[in-house]
Short mmCIF file of C-alpha atoms in Angstrom, two decimals:
data_model
loop_
_atom_site.label_atom_id
_atom_site.label_comp_id
_atom_site.label_asym_id
_atom_site.label_seq_id
_atom_site.Cartn_x
_atom_site.Cartn_y
_atom_site.Cartn_z
CA MET A 30 18.98 107.99 101.06
CA PHE A 31 22.20 106.67 100.24
CA PRO A 32 24.79 109.81 98.72
CA MET A 33 25.38 109.22 95.31
CA LEU A 34 28.41 109.58 93.10
CA TYR A 35 28.05 109.52 89.52
CA GLN A 36 31.58 109.16 87.72
CA ASN A 37 32.31 107.82 84.33
CA LYS A 38 35.25 104.94 84.31
CA ILE A 39 37.62 104.24 81.73
CA ASN A 40 39.38 101.28 82.42
CA LYS A 41 43.22 99.87 82.22
CA ARG A 42 42.54 98.12 78.42
CA GLY A 43 40.38 101.38 77.34
CA PHE A 44 36.52 100.46 77.55
CA LYS A 45 34.15 103.06 79.53
CA THR A 46 31.94 102.04 81.55
CA ALA A 47 29.51 104.08 82.73
CA PHE A 48 28.76 103.74 87.39
CA LEU A 49 26.92 105.07 89.69
CA ILE A 50 28.48 104.34 93.15
CA PHE A 51 26.64 104.25 96.04
CA LEU A 52 28.55 105.03 99.49
CA SER A 53 27.16 103.42 102.22
CA PHE A 54 28.23 101.57 105.37
CA GLY A 55 32.00 101.59 103.94
CA PHE A 56 30.81 99.56 101.22
CA ILE A 57 31.72 100.12 97.03
CA LEU A 58 29.00 98.90 95.33
CA SER A 59 27.99 99.10 90.96
CA LEU A 60 24.92 100.21 90.15
CA THR A 61 25.11 98.25 86.82
CA SER A 62 21.75 95.81 86.94
CA CYS A 63 23.26 92.45 87.89
CA GLY A 64 20.01 90.36 87.52
CA GLY A 65 21.82 87.20 87.74
CA LYS A 66 24.85 86.33 89.43
CA THR A 67 27.82 88.69 90.22
CA ALA A 68 31.54 88.39 91.20
CA TRP A 69 33.77 90.96 92.77
CA LEU A 70 37.07 92.44 90.29
CA ALA A 71 39.84 94.29 91.50
CA PHE A 72 42.58 95.75 89.85
CA ASP A 73 46.16 95.60 91.90
CA ASP A 74 46.82 99.32 90.24
CA GLU A 75 43.43 100.80 91.78
CA PRO A 76 41.84 100.89 94.66
CA THR A 77 38.12 100.50 93.64
CA VAL A 78 36.40 97.25 93.88
CA TYR A 79 33.34 96.34 90.88
CA GLN A 80 31.07 94.28 90.77
CA ILE A 81 30.69 92.45 87.59
CA PRO A 82 27.81 89.92 86.31
CA ILE A 83 29.17 86.12 85.70
CA HIS A 84 28.78 85.49 81.77
CA GLY A 85 31.06 83.22 80.25
CA LYS A 86 33.14 79.94 80.81
CA THR A 87 36.95 81.42 81.42
CA VAL A 88 37.72 84.49 83.55
CA THR A 89 38.69 86.23 79.91
CA GLU A 90 35.27 85.55 78.61
CA VAL A 91 33.49 86.64 82.16
CA LEU A 92 35.87 90.09 81.91
CA GLU A 93 35.76 90.67 78.55
CA ASN A 94 31.40 90.39 79.00
CA ALA A 95 31.74 92.90 81.84
CA GLY A 96 33.30 95.22 79.53
CA TYR A 97 37.12 94.65 80.66
CA ALA A 98 40.39 93.53 79.02
CA LEU A 99 43.43 91.40 79.69
CA GLY A 100 46.39 92.75 78.62
CA ASP A 101 49.79 90.35 77.58
CA GLY A 102 51.08 89.30 80.79
CA ASP A 103 48.63 90.19 83.42
CA ARG A 104 47.78 87.71 85.61
CA VAL A 105 44.36 86.06 87.17
CA LEU A 106 44.20 85.43 90.51
CA VAL A 107 40.50 83.65 91.40
CA ASN A 108 40.01 83.58 95.30
CA GLY A 109 43.38 84.37 95.71
CA VAL A 110 44.46 81.56 92.97
CA ARG A 111 46.19 82.00 90.36
CA THR A 112 44.39 80.87 87.36
CA ASP A 113 44.94 80.41 83.73
CA ALA A 114 42.35 82.93 82.16
CA MET A 115 41.66 80.79 78.96
CA GLN A 116 40.73 77.57 80.77
CA ASP A 117 36.89 76.45 81.20
CA ILE A 118 36.42 77.55 84.81
CA THR A 119 33.33 77.85 86.93
CA ILE A 120 33.00 81.30 88.22
CA LYS A 121 30.91 81.00 91.18
CA LYS A 122 28.77 84.29 92.81
CA GLY A 123 30.01 86.28 95.13
CA ASP A 124 33.71 84.92 94.17
CA THR A 125 36.47 87.76 93.58
CA ILE A 126 38.83 88.00 90.68
CA GLN A 127 41.96 89.95 90.80
CA VAL A 128 43.86 91.24 87.81
CA ARG A 129 47.61 91.68 88.04
CA ARG A 130 48.79 93.96 85.59
CA ALA A 131 52.02 93.29 83.39
CA TYR A 132 54.94 95.89 83.32
CA PRO A 133 57.77 95.60 81.41
CA ILE A 134 61.15 95.65 82.71
CA THR A 135 64.35 96.47 81.26
CA ILE A 136 67.44 94.40 83.63
CA HIS A 137 71.03 95.40 82.30
CA ASP A 138 72.67 92.70 84.02
CA ASP A 139 76.61 92.85 84.02
CA GLY A 140 76.81 94.09 79.96
CA GLU A 141 73.67 92.02 78.95
CA ASN A 142 70.46 93.68 78.26
CA ARG A 143 66.81 91.92 77.96
CA THR A 144 63.37 93.36 79.03
CA ILE A 145 61.08 91.21 80.44
CA LEU A 146 57.18 91.32 80.94
CA THR A 147 55.69 90.43 84.20
CA SER A 148 53.21 90.52 86.98
CA ALA A 149 54.40 89.63 89.79
CA ARG A 150 54.55 91.72 92.71
CA THR A 151 58.03 92.58 93.83
CA VAL A 152 61.64 93.08 92.03
CA GLY A 153 62.62 89.96 93.91
CA GLN A 154 59.64 87.89 92.99
CA ALA A 155 59.85 88.78 88.81
CA LEU A 156 63.90 87.58 88.81
CA TRP A 157 63.13 84.59 90.11
CA GLU A 158 60.05 83.83 87.81
CA ASN A 159 62.64 84.33 84.70
CA GLN A 160 65.36 82.56 86.44
CA ILE A 161 67.47 85.55 86.88
CA ALA A 162 69.79 84.74 90.27
CA ILE A 163 70.86 87.68 92.48
CA SER A 164 73.59 86.65 95.52
CA ALA A 165 73.92 88.39 98.98
CA SER A 166 77.19 90.57 97.73
CA ASP A 167 75.35 91.24 94.00
CA TYR A 168 74.68 95.04 93.31
CA ILE A 169 71.01 95.80 92.25
CA SER A 170 70.03 99.02 91.52
CA ILE A 171 66.42 98.80 93.17
CA PRO A 172 65.31 96.59 96.24
CA VAL A 173 63.79 92.97 95.65
CA GLU A 174 60.77 94.31 97.56
CA THR A 175 60.15 97.07 95.69
CA ILE A 176 56.27 96.49 94.50
CA ILE A 177 56.22 96.93 91.07
CA ASP A 178 53.36 99.47 89.68
CA GLN A 179 55.22 100.87 86.75
CA ALA A 180 57.60 100.07 83.98
CA LEU A 181 61.35 99.76 85.62
CA SER A 182 65.06 99.82 84.54
CA ILE A 183 67.17 97.57 86.61
CA GLU A 184 70.93 97.48 86.95
CA ILE A 185 73.00 93.85 87.86
CA ARG A 186 76.33 94.06 88.65
CA ARG A 187 77.24 90.79 89.75
CA SER A 188 80.30 90.11 91.90
CA ASN A 189 83.77 89.06 91.94
CA LEU A 190 86.06 87.37 94.25
CA VAL A 191 88.42 89.51 96.19
CA THR A 192 91.67 89.03 97.85
CA ILE A 193 92.54 91.52 100.84
CA GLN A 194 96.30 91.61 102.38
CA VAL A 195 95.16 93.49 105.47
CA ASP A 196 96.56 93.09 109.38
CA GLY A 197 98.73 90.20 108.74
CA LYS A 198 96.22 87.84 107.10
CA GLN A 199 94.51 87.31 104.30
CA ILE A 200 90.68 88.05 103.95
CA THR A 201 88.89 86.44 100.68
CA GLY A 202 85.19 87.47 100.04
CA SER A 203 83.12 88.68 97.50
CA ALA A 204 82.38 92.22 96.22
CA SER A 205 80.21 94.14 93.06
CA ALA A 206 81.99 96.92 93.82
CA GLN A 207 83.38 99.33 90.63
CA THR A 208 86.53 100.84 92.52
CA VAL A 209 88.59 99.18 95.51
CA GLY A 210 87.61 101.72 98.43
CA ASP A 211 83.90 100.35 97.30
CA ALA A 212 84.91 96.93 97.78
CA LEU A 213 86.95 97.42 100.62
CA ALA A 214 83.61 98.99 102.31
CA GLN A 215 81.92 95.63 101.20
CA THR A 216 84.22 93.04 102.85
CA GLY A 217 83.98 95.20 106.07
CA VAL A 218 87.68 96.17 105.50
CA SER A 219 88.16 99.96 106.93
CA LEU A 220 90.75 102.59 105.61
CA GLN A 221 91.77 104.92 109.01
CA ASN A 222 93.37 108.33 109.01
CA LEU A 223 96.34 107.89 106.52
CA ASP A 224 95.95 103.97 105.85
CA TYR A 225 96.26 103.55 102.17
CA SER A 226 95.34 100.57 99.77
CA ILE A 227 97.51 99.06 96.67
CA PRO A 228 95.84 99.81 94.56
CA SER A 229 94.35 102.94 96.07
CA GLU A 230 90.67 104.14 96.51
CA GLU A 231 89.80 105.79 93.63
CA GLU A 232 90.88 102.79 91.06
CA ALA A 233 89.29 100.54 89.80
CA LEU A 234 89.10 96.80 90.88
CA PRO A 235 91.93 95.20 89.46
CA ALA A 236 91.26 91.93 87.68
CA ASP A 237 93.26 89.92 89.89
CA GLY A 238 91.10 90.76 93.03
CA ILE A 239 93.99 92.01 95.03
CA ILE A 240 94.08 94.53 97.22
CA GLN A 241 96.97 95.23 99.95
CA VAL A 242 95.94 97.63 102.88
CA MET A 243 98.69 99.36 104.45
CA ARG A 244 97.68 99.98 108.12
CA VAL A 245 99.65 103.53 108.29
CA SER A 246 100.69 104.91 111.63
CA GLU A 247 102.43 108.03 112.90
CA GLU A 248 104.06 108.62 116.57
CA ILE A 249 105.98 112.48 117.64
CA LEU A 250 108.91 111.65 119.47
CA LEU A 251 111.01 113.74 121.99
CA VAL A 252 114.63 112.61 121.43
CA GLU A 253 117.38 113.66 123.88
CA GLU A 254 120.70 113.98 123.17
CA VAL A 255 123.51 114.89 125.61
CA ILE A 256 125.69 117.35 124.62
CA PRO A 257 129.25 116.97 125.94
CA TYR A 258 131.04 119.83 127.92
CA GLU A 259 134.31 121.22 126.20
CA THR A 260 137.48 121.62 128.84
CA GLU A 261 139.17 124.99 128.44
CA TYR A 262 142.81 124.36 129.78
CA VAL A 263 144.11 127.66 132.34
CA ALA A 264 148.09 127.56 132.55
CA ASP A 265 148.99 128.05 136.19
CA ALA A 266 152.70 128.84 137.06
CA GLU A 267 152.64 127.95 140.24
CA MET A 268 151.69 124.16 139.53
CA ASP A 269 154.42 121.71 138.34
CA LEU A 270 154.39 120.29 134.53
CA ASP A 271 151.58 117.83 133.95
CA GLN A 272 149.78 118.55 137.37
CA LEU A 273 146.39 119.53 136.74
CA LYS A 274 143.80 120.44 138.70
CA ILE A 275 139.20 121.27 137.81
CA VAL A 276 139.03 124.60 138.37
CA GLN A 277 135.21 124.69 137.50
CA ALA A 278 133.38 121.22 137.25
CA GLY A 279 131.92 120.72 133.60
CA GLN A 280 128.46 120.18 133.08
CA SER A 281 126.96 118.52 130.05
CA GLY A 282 124.05 120.45 128.27
CA LEU A 283 120.75 118.21 126.95
CA SER A 284 119.43 119.17 123.62
CA VAL A 285 115.95 118.46 122.43
CA SER A 286 114.36 117.04 119.15
CA ARG A 287 110.97 117.09 117.88
CA VAL A 288 110.75 113.60 116.01
CA ARG A 289 107.77 112.04 113.40
CA VAL A 290 108.28 108.25 113.03
CA ARG A 291 106.31 106.63 110.24
CA THR A 292 105.71 102.80 109.96
CA GLU A 293 103.85 101.01 107.46
CA ASN A 294 102.10 97.70 108.30
CA GLY A 295 104.78 97.57 111.42
CA GLU A 296 107.97 98.44 109.44
CA GLU A 297 109.55 102.07 110.02
CA ILE A 298 109.44 104.02 106.58
CA LEU A 299 110.02 107.28 107.99
CA ARG A 300 112.05 109.23 110.51
CA GLU A 301 112.26 113.10 110.25
CA THR A 302 113.38 115.32 112.97
CA GLU A 303 110.81 118.88 112.57
CA GLU A 304 112.53 120.88 115.21
CA SER A 305 115.59 120.47 117.71
CA TRP A 306 116.10 123.44 120.86
CA ILE A 307 118.64 123.41 123.56
CA ALA A 308 116.97 122.79 126.73
CA GLN A 309 120.22 122.69 128.50
CA THR A 310 123.20 124.81 127.38
CA PRO A 311 126.56 122.82 128.33
CA VAL A 312 129.12 124.80 131.21
CA SER A 313 132.58 124.55 130.13
CA GLN A 314 135.43 122.54 132.65
CA LYS A 315 137.92 124.86 133.13
CA THR A 316 141.35 122.74 134.18
CA ALA A 317 144.31 124.62 135.65
CA TYR A 318 148.02 122.91 134.27
CA GLY A 319 151.34 123.06 135.56
CA THR A 320 154.07 124.97 133.90
CA LYS A 321 156.63 124.80 136.16
CA ILE A 322 159.79 123.05 134.92
CA THR A 323 162.33 121.42 137.57
CA ILE A 324 164.95 120.21 135.96
CA GLN A 325 165.53 116.63 137.79
CA THR A 326 168.27 113.87 137.80
CA THR A 327 167.85 109.60 138.93
CA SER A 328 170.30 106.51 138.43
CA THR A 329 169.46 104.03 136.01
CA ALA A 330 171.36 101.12 134.50
CA ASP A 331 173.01 103.42 132.08
CA GLY A 332 174.36 105.78 134.80
CA THR A 333 172.84 108.97 135.80
CA ILE A 334 170.29 110.97 133.79
CA GLU A 335 168.31 114.88 133.65
CA TYR A 336 165.06 115.03 132.67
CA TRP A 337 162.92 117.76 132.62
CA ARG A 338 159.32 115.65 132.62
CA ALA A 339 158.18 111.83 133.08
CA VAL A 340 155.43 110.28 132.31
CA THR A 341 154.04 106.77 132.27
CA VAL A 342 153.57 105.46 128.93
CA THR A 343 152.89 101.71 127.21
CA ALA A 344 156.19 100.50 124.86
CA ASN A 345 155.63 98.54 121.98
CA SER A 346 158.56 96.93 120.52
CA TYR A 347 158.26 96.74 115.94
CA HIS A 348 160.96 95.89 113.83
CA ASP A 349 161.91 96.97 110.24
CA THR A 350 159.26 97.32 108.05
CA GLY A 351 161.12 97.98 104.34
CA TYR A 352 160.66 101.64 104.60
CA LYS A 353 162.34 104.71 106.10
CA THR A 354 161.26 106.61 109.19
CA ALA A 355 159.41 109.60 108.87
CA SER A 356 162.51 111.85 109.39
CA GLY A 357 163.43 110.09 106.15
CA LYS A 358 166.12 108.06 107.91
CA TRP A 359 166.67 103.89 107.44
CA PRO A 360 165.42 102.83 111.10
CA GLU A 361 168.53 101.39 113.38
CA TYR A 362 168.42 100.67 117.06
CA GLY A 363 167.58 103.92 119.46
CA MET A 364 164.97 105.19 117.39
CA MET A 365 161.68 105.98 118.79
CA ALA A 366 158.08 106.39 116.83
CA VAL A 367 155.23 108.50 118.60
CA SER A 368 151.59 109.54 117.64
CA SER A 369 151.59 112.27 115.08
CA SER A 370 149.85 114.88 117.51
CA TRP A 371 153.04 114.24 119.55
CA TRP A 372 155.36 114.62 116.73
CA PRO A 373 155.32 118.21 116.27
CA TYR A 374 156.90 118.55 119.70
CA MET A 375 159.06 115.74 119.96
CA LYS A 376 160.61 115.02 117.07
CA GLY A 377 164.18 114.83 117.33
CA ALA A 378 164.21 114.80 121.05
CA SER A 379 165.57 112.38 123.36
CA PHE A 380 164.12 110.53 125.99
CA TYR A 381 165.49 107.67 128.32
CA ILE A 382 163.27 104.09 128.41
CA PRO A 383 164.06 101.96 131.75
CA GLY A 384 165.49 98.85 130.04
CA TYR A 385 165.54 100.31 126.54
CA GLY A 386 167.94 103.23 127.02
CA VAL A 387 168.29 106.57 124.83
CA ALA A 388 165.53 106.83 122.35
CA VAL A 389 165.53 109.62 119.91
CA VAL A 390 162.18 110.28 118.02
CA GLU A 391 162.62 110.08 114.00
CA ASP A 392 159.38 107.80 113.36
CA LYS A 393 155.14 108.06 113.27
CA CYS A 394 152.98 105.46 114.91
CA ARG A 395 149.74 105.52 113.60
CA ALA A 396 148.62 102.68 116.17
CA CYS A 397 149.62 105.52 119.10
CA GLU A 398 146.82 107.44 118.02
CA GLY A 399 144.79 109.09 121.37
CA ASN A 400 146.93 106.46 123.66
CA MET A 401 150.14 107.30 125.79
CA LEU A 402 151.82 104.63 123.62
CA ILE A 403 155.67 104.81 121.96
CA ASP A 404 157.40 102.56 119.63
CA LEU A 405 160.95 101.51 119.99
CA PHE A 406 163.02 99.97 117.28
CA ILE A 407 164.35 96.57 117.30
CA PRO A 408 166.76 95.09 114.81
CA THR A 409 164.87 92.39 113.09
CA GLU A 410 167.35 89.65 114.38
CA GLN A 411 167.25 90.98 117.39
CA TYR A 412 163.11 91.65 117.67
CA VAL A 413 161.16 89.64 120.37
CA PRO A 414 157.16 90.95 120.22
CA TRP A 415 156.82 92.83 123.42
CA HIS A 416 154.58 95.49 125.46
CA LYS A 417 155.08 96.94 129.11
CA THR A 418 154.27 99.86 130.86
CA VAL A 419 157.39 102.07 131.63
CA THR A 420 158.10 105.56 132.61
CA LEU A 421 159.34 107.76 129.50
CA TYR A 422 161.93 110.21 130.75
CA PHE A 423 162.26 113.83 128.59
CA LEU A 424 166.06 114.04 128.56
CA THR A 425 167.41 118.33 128.72
CA PRO A 426 167.86 120.44 127.50
CA VAL A 427 164.44 122.04 127.74
CA PRO A 428 163.25 122.50 124.11
CA ALA A 429 161.65 126.19 123.17
CA SER A 430 158.28 125.19 122.16
CA ILE A 431 156.53 122.63 124.80
CA LYS A 432 153.38 120.81 124.67
CA TYR A 433 152.34 121.43 128.69
CA VAL A 434 149.03 119.19 128.15
CA LEU A 435 149.68 115.76 126.06
CA PRO A 436 147.21 115.01 124.38
#
């Protein structure tokens, strides 16, 4: 004897049929008496295959006579070929009738909602049959290859044109993203480390679809800077005036700074010093200068002069500017101008300049700052511009205040 299982079967449309199922050698057969021709009936959503009698001119009649009913939108295939269930057709013995149940699908398509009743096998097929096109860049909440075996709700978000300015070029593509960050991801543009976008990743995709990507990089630099050494002057009474001797050589120091440099799209936008330290301390130079003064005489075109100091300078001629001198006098031949650093020590002192004669310091010379320069006054009617290197003799008497090292 074959093993037997008795069950009460209620089909999808509420029809009740009693079956006694024989299970033998892998076949599932109905115990329903089928003295005449029979066909096989299968439902996509059921594992059981039924044997039914063939009574009727259409598939609908055959199914109804066997106790089954079709619902709205159900799809019928006879031997794998889609068939109109209401048309006359000859169902032969052993034919297979396959019923694919229809399910409602609610589609939310970019703000437009519609519901379709479909017996398509997959989501993609259902959309295609209802002329709902999906592009590769559109978003669909359920994969198109999903088998339809229940009612579904599907969201479709259409892609928009985006233009991305990145790495010196412009990329155009389509994206169904709602945010800038997702749009970048869909178009294969990634933000790394400190990179950012305009608008920002979290913002909604702009109406014009334009996104600018800012490539940001940072580097840490160690910047070295030489620290000049200072010179300390030490008086030496054994050395002649204007004689200098290095007693201790100076050594420059070195400072190091850690600097953070940030660039955006290759352009430096920030340079910030985070820390600085002295890597090498400078060593001051010690220079001895002579303070021994010797009164000397020399013969000149203007006769013998007595002097206590002589230095080499560059002399320039200048003429009346319409202003009084720094000492409050109107300029005249025999007046000399010196730098403001010499002025406190030489104001009113007398000097001899070969080729010019005796001159008294009565004025300041702005152009003489930081240099061994002097200006010699020439009356306007005799003025000829010239400059030359001369010996400047400091005439006696020796002043009470002496600048031993001339700036």
